[in-house]
CSV table of C-alpha atoms and ligand atoms in Angstrom, one decimal:
chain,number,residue,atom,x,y,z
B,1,UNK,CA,2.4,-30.7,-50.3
B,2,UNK,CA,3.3,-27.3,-49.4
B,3,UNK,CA,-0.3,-26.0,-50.0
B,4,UNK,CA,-1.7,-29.0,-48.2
B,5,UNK,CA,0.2,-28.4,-45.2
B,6,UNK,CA,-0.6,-24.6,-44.8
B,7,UNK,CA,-4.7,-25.4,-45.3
B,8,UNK,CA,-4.3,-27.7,-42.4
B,9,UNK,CA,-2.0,-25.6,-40.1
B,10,UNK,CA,-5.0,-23.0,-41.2
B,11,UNK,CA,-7.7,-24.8,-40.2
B,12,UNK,CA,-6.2,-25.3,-37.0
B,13,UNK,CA,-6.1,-21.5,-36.3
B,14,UNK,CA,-10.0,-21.1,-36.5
B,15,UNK,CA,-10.4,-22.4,-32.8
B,16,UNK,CA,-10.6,-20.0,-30.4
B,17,UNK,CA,-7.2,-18.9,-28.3
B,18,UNK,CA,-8.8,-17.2,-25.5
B,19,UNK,CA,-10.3,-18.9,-22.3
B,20,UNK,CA,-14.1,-18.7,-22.3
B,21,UNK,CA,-13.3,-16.9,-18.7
B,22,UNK,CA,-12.1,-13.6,-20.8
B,23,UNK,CA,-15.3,-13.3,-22.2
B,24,UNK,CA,-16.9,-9.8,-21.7
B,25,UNK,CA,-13.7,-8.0,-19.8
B,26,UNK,CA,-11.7,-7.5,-22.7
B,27,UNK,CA,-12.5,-3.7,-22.7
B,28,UNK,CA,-10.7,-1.1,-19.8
B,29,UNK,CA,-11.3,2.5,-19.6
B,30,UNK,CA,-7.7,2.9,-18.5
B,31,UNK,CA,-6.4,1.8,-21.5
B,32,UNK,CA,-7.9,4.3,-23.3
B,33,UNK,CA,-8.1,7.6,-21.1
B,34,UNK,CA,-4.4,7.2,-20.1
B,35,UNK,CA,-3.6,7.2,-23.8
B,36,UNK,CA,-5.6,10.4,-24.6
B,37,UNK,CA,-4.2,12.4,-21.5
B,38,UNK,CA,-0.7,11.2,-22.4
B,39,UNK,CA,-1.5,12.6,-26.2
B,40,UNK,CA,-3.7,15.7,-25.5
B,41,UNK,CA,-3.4,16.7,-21.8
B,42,UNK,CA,-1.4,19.9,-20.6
B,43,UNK,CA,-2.9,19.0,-17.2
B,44,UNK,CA,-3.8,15.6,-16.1
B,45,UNK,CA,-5.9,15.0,-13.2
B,46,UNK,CA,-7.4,11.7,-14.6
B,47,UNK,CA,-5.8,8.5,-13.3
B,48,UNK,CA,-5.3,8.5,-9.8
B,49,UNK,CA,-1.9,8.9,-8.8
B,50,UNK,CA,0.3,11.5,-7.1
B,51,UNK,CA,2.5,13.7,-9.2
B,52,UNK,CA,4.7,15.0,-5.7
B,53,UNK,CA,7.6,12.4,-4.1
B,54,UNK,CA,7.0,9.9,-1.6
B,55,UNK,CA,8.2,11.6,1.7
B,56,UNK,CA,12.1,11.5,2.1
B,57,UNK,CA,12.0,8.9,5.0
B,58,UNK,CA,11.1,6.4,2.7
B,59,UNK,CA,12.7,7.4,-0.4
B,60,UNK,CA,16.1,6.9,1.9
B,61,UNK,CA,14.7,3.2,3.6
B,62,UNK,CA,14.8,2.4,0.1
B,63,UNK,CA,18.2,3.9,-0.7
B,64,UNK,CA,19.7,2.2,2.2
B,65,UNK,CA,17.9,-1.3,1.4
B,66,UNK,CA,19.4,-1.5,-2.1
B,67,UNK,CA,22.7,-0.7,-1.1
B,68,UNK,CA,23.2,-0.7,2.6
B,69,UNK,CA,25.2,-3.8,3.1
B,70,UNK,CA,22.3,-6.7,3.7
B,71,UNK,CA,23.3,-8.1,0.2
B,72,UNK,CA,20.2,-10.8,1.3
B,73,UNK,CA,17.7,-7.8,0.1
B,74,UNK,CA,18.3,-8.9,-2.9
B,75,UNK,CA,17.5,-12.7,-2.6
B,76,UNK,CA,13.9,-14.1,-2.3
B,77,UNK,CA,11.9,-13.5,0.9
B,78,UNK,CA,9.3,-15.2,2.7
B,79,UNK,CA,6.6,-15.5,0.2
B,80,UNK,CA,3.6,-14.7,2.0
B,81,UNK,CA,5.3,-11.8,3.2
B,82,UNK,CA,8.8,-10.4,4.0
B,83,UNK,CA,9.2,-10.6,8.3
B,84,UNK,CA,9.7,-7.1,9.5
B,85,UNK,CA,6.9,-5.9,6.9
B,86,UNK,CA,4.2,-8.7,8.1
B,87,UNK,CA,5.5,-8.0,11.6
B,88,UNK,CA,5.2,-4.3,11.5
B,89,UNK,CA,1.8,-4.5,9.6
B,90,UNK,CA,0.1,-7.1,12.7
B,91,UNK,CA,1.1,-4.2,15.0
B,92,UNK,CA,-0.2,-1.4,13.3
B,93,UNK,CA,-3.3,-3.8,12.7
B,94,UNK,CA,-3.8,-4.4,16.4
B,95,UNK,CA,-3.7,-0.8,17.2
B,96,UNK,CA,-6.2,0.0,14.8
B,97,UNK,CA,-8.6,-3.3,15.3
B,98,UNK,CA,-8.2,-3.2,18.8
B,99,UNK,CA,-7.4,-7.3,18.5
B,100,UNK,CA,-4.6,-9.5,18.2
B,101,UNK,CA,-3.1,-9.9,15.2
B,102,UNK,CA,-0.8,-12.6,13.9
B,103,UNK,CA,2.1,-11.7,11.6
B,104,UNK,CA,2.1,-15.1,10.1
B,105,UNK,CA,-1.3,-16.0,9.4
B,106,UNK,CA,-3.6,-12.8,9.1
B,107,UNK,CA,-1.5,-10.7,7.2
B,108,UNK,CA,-0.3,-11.3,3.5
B,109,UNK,CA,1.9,-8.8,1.3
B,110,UNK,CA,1.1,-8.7,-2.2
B,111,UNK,CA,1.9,-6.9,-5.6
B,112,UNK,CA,-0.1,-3.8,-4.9
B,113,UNK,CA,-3.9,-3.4,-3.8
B,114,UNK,CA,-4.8,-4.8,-7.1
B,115,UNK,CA,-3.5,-8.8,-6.9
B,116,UNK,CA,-4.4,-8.6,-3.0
B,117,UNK,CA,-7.9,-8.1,-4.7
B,118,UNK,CA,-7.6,-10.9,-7.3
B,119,UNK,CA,-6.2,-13.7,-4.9
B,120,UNK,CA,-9.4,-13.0,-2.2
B,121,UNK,CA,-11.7,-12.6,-5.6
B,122,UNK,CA,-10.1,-15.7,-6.2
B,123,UNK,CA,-9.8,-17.7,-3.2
B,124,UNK,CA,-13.5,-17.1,-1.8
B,125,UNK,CA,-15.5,-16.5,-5.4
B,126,UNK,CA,-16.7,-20.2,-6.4
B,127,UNK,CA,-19.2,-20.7,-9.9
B,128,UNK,CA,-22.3,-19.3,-9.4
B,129,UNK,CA,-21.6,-17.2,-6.6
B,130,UNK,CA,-23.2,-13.4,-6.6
B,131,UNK,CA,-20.8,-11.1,-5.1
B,132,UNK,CA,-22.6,-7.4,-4.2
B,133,UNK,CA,-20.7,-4.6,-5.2
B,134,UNK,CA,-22.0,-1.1,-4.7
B,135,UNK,CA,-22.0,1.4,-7.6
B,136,UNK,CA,-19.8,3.9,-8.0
B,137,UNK,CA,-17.1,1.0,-8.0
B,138,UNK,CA,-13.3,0.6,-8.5
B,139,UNK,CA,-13.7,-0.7,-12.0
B,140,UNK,CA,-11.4,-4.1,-11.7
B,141,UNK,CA,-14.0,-5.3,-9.3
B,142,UNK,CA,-16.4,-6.8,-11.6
B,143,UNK,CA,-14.0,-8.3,-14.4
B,144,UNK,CA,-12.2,-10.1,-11.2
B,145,UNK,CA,-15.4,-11.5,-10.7
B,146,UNK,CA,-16.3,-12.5,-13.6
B,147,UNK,CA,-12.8,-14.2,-13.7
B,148,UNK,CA,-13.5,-16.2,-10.6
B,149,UNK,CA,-17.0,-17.5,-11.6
B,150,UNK,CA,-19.1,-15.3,-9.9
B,151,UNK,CA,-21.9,-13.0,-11.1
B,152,UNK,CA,-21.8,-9.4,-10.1
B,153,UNK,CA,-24.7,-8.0,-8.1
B,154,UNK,CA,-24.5,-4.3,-8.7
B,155,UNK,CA,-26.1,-1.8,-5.9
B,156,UNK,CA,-26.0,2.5,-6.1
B,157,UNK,CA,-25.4,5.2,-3.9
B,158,UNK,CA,-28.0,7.2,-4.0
B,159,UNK,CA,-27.5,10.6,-4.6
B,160,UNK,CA,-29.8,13.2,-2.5
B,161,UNK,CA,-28.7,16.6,-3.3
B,162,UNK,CA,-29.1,19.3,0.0
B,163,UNK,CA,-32.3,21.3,0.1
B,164,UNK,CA,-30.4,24.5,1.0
B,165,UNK,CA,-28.8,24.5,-2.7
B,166,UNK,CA,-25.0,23.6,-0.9
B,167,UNK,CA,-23.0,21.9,-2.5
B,168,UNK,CA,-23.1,18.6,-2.2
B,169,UNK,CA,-21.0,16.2,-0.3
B,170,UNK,CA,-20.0,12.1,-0.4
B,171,UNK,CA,-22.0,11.8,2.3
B,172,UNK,CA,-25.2,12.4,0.5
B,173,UNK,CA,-24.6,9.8,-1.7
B,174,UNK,CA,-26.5,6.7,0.7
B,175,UNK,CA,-27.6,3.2,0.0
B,176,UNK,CA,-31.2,2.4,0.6
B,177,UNK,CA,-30.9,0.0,3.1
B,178,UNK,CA,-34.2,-2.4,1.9
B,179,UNK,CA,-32.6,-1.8,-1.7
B,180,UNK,CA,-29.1,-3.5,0.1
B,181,UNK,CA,-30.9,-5.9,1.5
B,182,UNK,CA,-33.0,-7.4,-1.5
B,183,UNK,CA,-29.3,-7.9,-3.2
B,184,UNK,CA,-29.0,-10.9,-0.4
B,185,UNK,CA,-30.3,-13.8,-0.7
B,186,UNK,CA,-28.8,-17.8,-0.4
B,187,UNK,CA,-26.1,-17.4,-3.9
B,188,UNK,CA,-24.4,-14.3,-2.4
B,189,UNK,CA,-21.0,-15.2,-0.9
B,190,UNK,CA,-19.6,-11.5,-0.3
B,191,UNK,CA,-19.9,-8.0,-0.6
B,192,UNK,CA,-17.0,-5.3,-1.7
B,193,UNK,CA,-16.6,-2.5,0.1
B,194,UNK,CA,-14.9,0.3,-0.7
B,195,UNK,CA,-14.3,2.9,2.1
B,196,UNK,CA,-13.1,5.8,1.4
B,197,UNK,CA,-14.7,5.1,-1.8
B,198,UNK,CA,-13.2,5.6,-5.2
B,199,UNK,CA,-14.0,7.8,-7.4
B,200,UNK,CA,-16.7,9.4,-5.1
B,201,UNK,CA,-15.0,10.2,-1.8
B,202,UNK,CA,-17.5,8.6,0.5
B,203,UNK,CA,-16.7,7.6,4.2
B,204,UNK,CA,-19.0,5.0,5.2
B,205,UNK,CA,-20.6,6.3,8.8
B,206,UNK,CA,-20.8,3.6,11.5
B,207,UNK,CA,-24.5,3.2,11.0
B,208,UNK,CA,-24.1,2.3,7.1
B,209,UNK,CA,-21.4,-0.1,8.1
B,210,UNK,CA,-23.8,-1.4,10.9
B,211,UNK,CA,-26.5,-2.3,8.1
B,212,UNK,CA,-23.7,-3.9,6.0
B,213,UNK,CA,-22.4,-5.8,9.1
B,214,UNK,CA,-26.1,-7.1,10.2
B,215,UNK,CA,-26.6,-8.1,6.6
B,216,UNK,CA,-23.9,-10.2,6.5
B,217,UNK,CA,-23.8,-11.9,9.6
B,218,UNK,CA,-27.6,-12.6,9.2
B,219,UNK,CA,-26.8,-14.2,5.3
B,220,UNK,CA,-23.3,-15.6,6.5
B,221,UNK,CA,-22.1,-13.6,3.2
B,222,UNK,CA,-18.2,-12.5,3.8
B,223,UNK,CA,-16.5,-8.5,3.3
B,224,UNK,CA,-14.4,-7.9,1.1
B,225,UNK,CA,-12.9,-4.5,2.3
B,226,UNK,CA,-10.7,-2.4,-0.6
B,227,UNK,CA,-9.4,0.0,2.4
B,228,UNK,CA,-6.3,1.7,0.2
B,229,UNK,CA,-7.6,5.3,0.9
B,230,UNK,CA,-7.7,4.5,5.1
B,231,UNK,CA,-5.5,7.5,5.9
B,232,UNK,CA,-6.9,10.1,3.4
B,233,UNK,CA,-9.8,11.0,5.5
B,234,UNK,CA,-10.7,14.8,5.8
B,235,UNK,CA,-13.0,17.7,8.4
B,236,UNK,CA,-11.9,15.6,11.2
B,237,UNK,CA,-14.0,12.3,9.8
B,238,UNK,CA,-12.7,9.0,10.6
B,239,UNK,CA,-12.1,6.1,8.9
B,240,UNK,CA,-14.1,2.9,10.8
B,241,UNK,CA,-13.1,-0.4,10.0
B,242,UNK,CA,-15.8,-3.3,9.3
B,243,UNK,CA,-13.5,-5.6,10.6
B,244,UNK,CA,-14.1,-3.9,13.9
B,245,UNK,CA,-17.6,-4.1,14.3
B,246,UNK,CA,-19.2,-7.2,16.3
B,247,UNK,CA,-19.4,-10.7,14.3
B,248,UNK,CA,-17.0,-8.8,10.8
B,249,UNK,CA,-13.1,-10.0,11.9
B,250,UNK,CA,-14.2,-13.5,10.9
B,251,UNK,CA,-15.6,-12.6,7.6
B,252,UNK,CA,-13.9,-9.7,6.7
B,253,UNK,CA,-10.4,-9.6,4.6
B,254,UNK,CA,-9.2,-6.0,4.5
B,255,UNK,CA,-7.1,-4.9,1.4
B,256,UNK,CA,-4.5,-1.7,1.9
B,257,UNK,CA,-1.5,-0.5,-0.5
B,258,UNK,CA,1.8,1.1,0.5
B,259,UNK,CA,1.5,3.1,-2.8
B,260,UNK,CA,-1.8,4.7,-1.5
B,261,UNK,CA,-0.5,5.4,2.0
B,262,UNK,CA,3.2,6.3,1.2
B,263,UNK,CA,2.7,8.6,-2.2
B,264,UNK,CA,4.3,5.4,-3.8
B,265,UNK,CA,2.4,4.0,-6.5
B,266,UNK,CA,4.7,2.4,-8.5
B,267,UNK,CA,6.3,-0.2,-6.2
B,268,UNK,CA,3.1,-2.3,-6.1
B,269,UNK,CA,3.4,-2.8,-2.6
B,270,UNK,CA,0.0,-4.1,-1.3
B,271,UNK,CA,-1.2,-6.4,1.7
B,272,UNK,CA,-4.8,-8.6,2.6
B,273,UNK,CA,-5.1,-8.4,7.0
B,274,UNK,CA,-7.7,-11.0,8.3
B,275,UNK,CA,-8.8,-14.2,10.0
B,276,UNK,CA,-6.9,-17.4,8.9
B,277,UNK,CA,-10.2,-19.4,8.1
B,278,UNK,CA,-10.1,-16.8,5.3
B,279,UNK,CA,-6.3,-16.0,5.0
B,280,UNK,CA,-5.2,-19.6,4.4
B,281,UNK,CA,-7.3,-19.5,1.0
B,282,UNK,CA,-5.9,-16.7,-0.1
B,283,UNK,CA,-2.4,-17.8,0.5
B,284,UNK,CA,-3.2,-20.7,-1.5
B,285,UNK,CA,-3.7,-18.3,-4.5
B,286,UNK,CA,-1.0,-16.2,-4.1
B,287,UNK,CA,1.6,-19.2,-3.7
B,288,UNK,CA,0.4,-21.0,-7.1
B,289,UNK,CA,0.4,-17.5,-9.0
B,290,UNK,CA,2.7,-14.7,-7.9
B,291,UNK,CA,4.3,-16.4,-4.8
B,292,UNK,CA,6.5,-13.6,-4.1
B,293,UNK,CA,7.0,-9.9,-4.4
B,294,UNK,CA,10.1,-7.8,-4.6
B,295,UNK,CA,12.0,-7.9,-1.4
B,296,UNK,CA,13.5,-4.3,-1.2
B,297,UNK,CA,10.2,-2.5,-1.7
B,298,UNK,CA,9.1,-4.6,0.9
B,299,UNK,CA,12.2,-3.7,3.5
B,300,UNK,CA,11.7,-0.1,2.6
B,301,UNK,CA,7.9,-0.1,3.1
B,302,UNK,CA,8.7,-1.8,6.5
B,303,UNK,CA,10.4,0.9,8.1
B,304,UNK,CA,8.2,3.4,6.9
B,305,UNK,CA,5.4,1.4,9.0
B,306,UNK,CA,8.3,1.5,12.0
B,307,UNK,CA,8.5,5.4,11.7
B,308,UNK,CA,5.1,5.7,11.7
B,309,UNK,CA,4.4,3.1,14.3
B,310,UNK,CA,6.7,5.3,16.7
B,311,UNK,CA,4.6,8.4,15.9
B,312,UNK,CA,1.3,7.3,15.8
B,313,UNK,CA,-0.9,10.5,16.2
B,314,UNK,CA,1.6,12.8,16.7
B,315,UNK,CA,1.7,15.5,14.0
B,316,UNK,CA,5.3,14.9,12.9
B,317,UNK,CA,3.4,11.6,11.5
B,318,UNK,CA,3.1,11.1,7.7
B,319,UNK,CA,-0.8,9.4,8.2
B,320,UNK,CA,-1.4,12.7,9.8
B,321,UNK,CA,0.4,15.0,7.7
B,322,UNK,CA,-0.4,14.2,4.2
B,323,UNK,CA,-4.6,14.1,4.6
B,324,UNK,CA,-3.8,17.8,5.9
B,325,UNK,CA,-2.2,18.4,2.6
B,326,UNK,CA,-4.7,16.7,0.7
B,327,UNK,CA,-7.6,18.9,2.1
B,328,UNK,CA,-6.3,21.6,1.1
B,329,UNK,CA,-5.9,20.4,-2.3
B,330,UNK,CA,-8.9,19.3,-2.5
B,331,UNK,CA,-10.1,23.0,-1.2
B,332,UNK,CA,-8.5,24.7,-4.2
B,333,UNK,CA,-9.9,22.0,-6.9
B,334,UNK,CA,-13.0,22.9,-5.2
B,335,UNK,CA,-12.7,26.7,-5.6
B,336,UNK,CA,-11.5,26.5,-9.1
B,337,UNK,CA,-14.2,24.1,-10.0
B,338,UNK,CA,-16.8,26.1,-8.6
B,339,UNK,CA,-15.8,28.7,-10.2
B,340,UNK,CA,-16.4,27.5,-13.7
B,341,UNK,CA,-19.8,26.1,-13.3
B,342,UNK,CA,-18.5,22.3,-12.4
B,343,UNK,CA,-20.2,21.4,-9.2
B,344,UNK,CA,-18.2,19.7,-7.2
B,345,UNK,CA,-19.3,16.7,-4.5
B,346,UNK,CA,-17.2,17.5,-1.7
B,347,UNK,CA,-15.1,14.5,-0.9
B,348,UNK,CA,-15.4,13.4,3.0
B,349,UNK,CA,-12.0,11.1,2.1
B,350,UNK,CA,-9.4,10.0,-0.9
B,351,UNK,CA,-7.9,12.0,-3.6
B,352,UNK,CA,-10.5,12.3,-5.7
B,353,UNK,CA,-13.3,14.6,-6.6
B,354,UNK,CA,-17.0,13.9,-8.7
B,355,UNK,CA,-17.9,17.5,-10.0
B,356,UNK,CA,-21.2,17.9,-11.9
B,357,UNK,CA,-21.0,18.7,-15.6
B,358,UNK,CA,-24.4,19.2,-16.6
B,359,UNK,CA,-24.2,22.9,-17.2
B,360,UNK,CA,-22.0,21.9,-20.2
B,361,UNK,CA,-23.9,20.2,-22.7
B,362,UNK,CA,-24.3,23.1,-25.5
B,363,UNK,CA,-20.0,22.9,-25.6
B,364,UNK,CA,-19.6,19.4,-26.1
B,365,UNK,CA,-20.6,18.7,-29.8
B,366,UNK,CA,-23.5,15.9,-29.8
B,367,UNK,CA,-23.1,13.0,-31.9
B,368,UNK,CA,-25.6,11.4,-33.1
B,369,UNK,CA,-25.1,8.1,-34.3
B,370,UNK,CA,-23.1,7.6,-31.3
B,371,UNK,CA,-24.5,5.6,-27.9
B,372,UNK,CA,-21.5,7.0,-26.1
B,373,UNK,CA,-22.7,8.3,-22.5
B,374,UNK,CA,-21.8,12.7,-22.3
B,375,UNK,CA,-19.3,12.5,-20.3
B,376,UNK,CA,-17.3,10.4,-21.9
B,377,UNK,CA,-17.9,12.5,-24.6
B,378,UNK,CA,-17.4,16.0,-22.3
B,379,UNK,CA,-14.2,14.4,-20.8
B,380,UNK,CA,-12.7,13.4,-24.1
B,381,UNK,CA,-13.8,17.1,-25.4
B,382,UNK,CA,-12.5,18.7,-22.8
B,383,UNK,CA,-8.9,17.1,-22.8
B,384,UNK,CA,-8.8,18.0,-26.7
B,385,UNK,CA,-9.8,21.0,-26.7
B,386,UNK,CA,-8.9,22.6,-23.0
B,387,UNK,CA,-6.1,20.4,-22.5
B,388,UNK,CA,-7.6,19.4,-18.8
B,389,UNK,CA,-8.1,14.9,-18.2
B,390,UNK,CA,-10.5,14.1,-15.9
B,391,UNK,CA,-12.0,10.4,-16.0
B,392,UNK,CA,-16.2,9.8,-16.9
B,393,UNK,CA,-18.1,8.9,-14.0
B,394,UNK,CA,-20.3,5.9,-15.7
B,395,UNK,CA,-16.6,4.7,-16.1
B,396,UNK,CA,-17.5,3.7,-12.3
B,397,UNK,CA,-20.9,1.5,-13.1
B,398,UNK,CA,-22.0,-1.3,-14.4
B,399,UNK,CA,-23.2,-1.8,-18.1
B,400,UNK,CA,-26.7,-1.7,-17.0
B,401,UNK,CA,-26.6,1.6,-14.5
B,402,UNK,CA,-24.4,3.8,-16.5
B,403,UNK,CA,-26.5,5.5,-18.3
B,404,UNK,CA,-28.0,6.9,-15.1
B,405,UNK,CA,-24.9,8.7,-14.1
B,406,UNK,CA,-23.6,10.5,-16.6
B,407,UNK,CA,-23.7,14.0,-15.7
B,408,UNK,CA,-20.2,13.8,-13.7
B,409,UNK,CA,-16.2,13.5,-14.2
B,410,UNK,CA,-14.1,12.2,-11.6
B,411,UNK,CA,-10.6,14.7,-11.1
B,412,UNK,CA,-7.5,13.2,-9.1
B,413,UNK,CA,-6.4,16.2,-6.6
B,414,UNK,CA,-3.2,14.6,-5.2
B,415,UNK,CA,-1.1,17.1,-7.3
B,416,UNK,CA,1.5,19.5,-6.6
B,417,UNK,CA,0.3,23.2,-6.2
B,418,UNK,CA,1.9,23.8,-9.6
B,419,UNK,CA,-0.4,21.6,-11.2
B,420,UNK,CA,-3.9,22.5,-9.3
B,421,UNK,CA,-3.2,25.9,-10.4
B,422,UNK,CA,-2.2,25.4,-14.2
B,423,UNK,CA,-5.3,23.3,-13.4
B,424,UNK,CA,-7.0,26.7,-12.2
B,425,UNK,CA,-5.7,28.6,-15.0
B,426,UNK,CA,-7.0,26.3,-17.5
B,427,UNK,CA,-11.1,26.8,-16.0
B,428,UNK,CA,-10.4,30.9,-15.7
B,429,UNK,CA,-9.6,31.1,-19.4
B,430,UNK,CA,-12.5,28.7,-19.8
B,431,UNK,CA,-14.6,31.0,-18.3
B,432,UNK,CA,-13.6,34.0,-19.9
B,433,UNK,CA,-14.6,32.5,-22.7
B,434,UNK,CA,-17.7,31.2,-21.3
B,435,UNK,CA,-18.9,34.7,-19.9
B,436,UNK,CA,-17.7,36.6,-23.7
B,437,UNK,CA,-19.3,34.0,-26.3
L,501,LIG,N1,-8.4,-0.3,-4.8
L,501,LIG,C1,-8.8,1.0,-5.1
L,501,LIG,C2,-10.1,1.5,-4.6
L,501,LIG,C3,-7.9,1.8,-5.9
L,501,LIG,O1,-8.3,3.1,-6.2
L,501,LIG,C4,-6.7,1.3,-6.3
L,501,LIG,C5,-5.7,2.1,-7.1
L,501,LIG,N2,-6.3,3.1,-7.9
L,501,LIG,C6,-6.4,0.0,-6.0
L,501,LIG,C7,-7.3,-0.8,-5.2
L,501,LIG,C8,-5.1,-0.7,-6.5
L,501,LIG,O2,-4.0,-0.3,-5.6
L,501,LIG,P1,-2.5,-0.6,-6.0
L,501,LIG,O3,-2.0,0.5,-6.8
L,501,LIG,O4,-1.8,-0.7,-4.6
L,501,LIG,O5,-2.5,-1.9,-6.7
């Protein structure tokens, strides 16, 4: 009897558990690089986060939320977004669109950048959708699509090094706009954009978001905008919104993140700003999965917006402050790459920097039986042996482009000075050693 019944319950298990929709995105480089810099790294510039506090004003908004008397903080919101941050958000919004902006129904708060991404992949991605997505890309981007149904439609930046034998910036890194536009045709429902781009650093100019624009408005394909780097912008660049330009505000959903803006990473605050035609879809997701995020990260976030609201452009202001801070970070990660032999891309925006590895290949021991792309191998080398993390740039493209980039490592730069130079320690001993074997 006993036997009998355990065959059976046996027989039962052979049937797969997992949704056919899991199929394929199983595998995330996070997983794994996180785990070797967290074993092996003395420095980590890997994953990109910042390793200095969130600035004091909002540190105490947060202090004051928890335990400042509104015992309500700690109750359910509004689940589409607590008031004063939705509110607060439409303002900022119509300053920087230049349009009105409804608290209520174009702005959504959500757990981080990342399910603000999921509920638009999932609200406007139907079966057999193609959704363009331009390489380098935020990784999540194509599994997310997957999830929803659609198929990915992958497109490069196309690197064209300076003749004057300069280093290199974002901005030569360039779609070829008939390349773009063959990637449209009657399937594809939306492109992602990422500007400032991650990992690369790119700040889309006006005219490449003019080609994007015409294409969609001529294809009727929507924007999906991942904008979570808006206020890291550098040289005096600026950050343009699609949203902005003539025919986008009705197909465009713009994505932001607190933790981006505010050094704050780890309360998953996030938001999705556009039309309602769009909005309403995406509410729908978010109120039959997450429904609601944590009110007190939302009341602290809030008033940071207020304070920064009240200074808009003055240089007391955080927005203005911390890209000044981050360029000259990204100044001495340039200087102490460059000084090894790692060419770095100069980054026109984020925190992030690409730097060139090819000068590296006799270190790095080749394995042969091994398809593994060299700088996956170089960046797992180097945090073994050197003690440095860094992230492989095929990490950033698809299955069937990586193997065209992989002569680059992507290095996080929003660091205290303490760490850029045990950072800059690190390469000088390296090239001691370089310069004496
Ligand atoms: N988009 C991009 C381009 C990102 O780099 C990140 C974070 N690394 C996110 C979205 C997710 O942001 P959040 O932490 O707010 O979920």
């Amino acid at each position: 009897q006993t036997h009998f019944l355990s065959h059976s319950l046996q027989a039962k298990m052979s049937r797969p558990v997992q949704a056919r929709r899991l199929e394929g995105i199983d595998k995330n480089i996070w997983v794994e690089f996180v785990k070797l810099a967290a074993t092996y790294s003395k420095v980590n510039l890997g994953q990109g986060f910042p390793d200095f506090p969130p600035p004091d004003f909002l540190t105490e908004a947060f202090a004051r939320a928890l335990s400042g008397g509104n015992h309500m903080l700690h109750q359910y919101t509004r689940a589409f977004g607590h008031p004063p941050l939705v509110k607060v958000l439409a303002q900022f919004f119509e300053k920087l669109l230049g349009r009105d902006v409804d608290p209520m129904t174009n702005v959504m708060v959500t757990v981080g950048a990342y399910q603000a991404l999921f509920c638009c992949f999932q609200a406007l991605v139907d079966e057999g959708d193609e959704v363009i997505i331009i390489e380098p890309f935020f990784d999540c981007y194509e599994p997310m699509v997957k999830m929803a149904g659609g198929t990915p439609v992958f497109v490069p930046l196309r690197p064209n090094p300076p003749k004057d034998g300069k280093w290199m910036s974002s901005a030569d890194w360039q779609l070829d706009p008939a390349e773009l536009a063959s990637k449209f045709n009657k399937r594809t429902k939306a492109i992602v954009l990422n500007s400032p781009n991650n990992p690369l650093g790119k700040v889309f100019s006006r005219g490449e978001l003019g080609l994007i624009a015409e294409l969609c408005v001529k294809h009727d394909v929507l924007c999906i905008s991942d904008e979570v780097y808006e206020w890291l912008v550098y040289d005096g660049k600026q950050h343009i919104r699609i949203a902005s330009l003539e025919g986008m505000w009705d197909r465009t959903v713009i994505i932001g993140s607190a933790g981006k803006t505010f050094s704050a990473t780890g309360w998953k605050v996030g938001w999705v700003v556009g039309s309602d035609r769009l909005m309403q879809h995406v509410r729908t997701v978010h109120q039959n999965s997450v429904y609601h995020c944590a009110t007190i990260a939302q009341e602290a976030v809030a008033q940071g917006f207020q304070r920064e609201l009240m200074l808009y452009g003055k240089p007391e202001s955080y927005f203005v402050q911390l890209p000044k801070e981050l360029q000259q970070k990204r100044d001495w990660l340039v200087q102490s790459l460059d000084g090894v032999g790692m060419k770095p891309i100069i980054p026109e925006g984020t925190y992030f920097l690409v730097a060139d590895i090819s000068q590296f290949k006799s270190d790095v021991p080749d394995v042969s039986n091994s398809d593994e792309p060299y700088d996956h191998r170089f960046a797992k080398w180097m945090v073994k042996n050197k003690g440095l993390a860094a992230i492989p740039l095929s990490a950033f493209y698809s299955e069937g482009h990586k193997n065209n980039y992989t002569n680059f490592i992507r290095f996080c730069f929003a660091k205290e000075e303490a760490t850029l130079k045990a950072a800059n320690d690190i390469l000088q001993k390296w090239k001691q050693e370089k310069a004496s074997s």
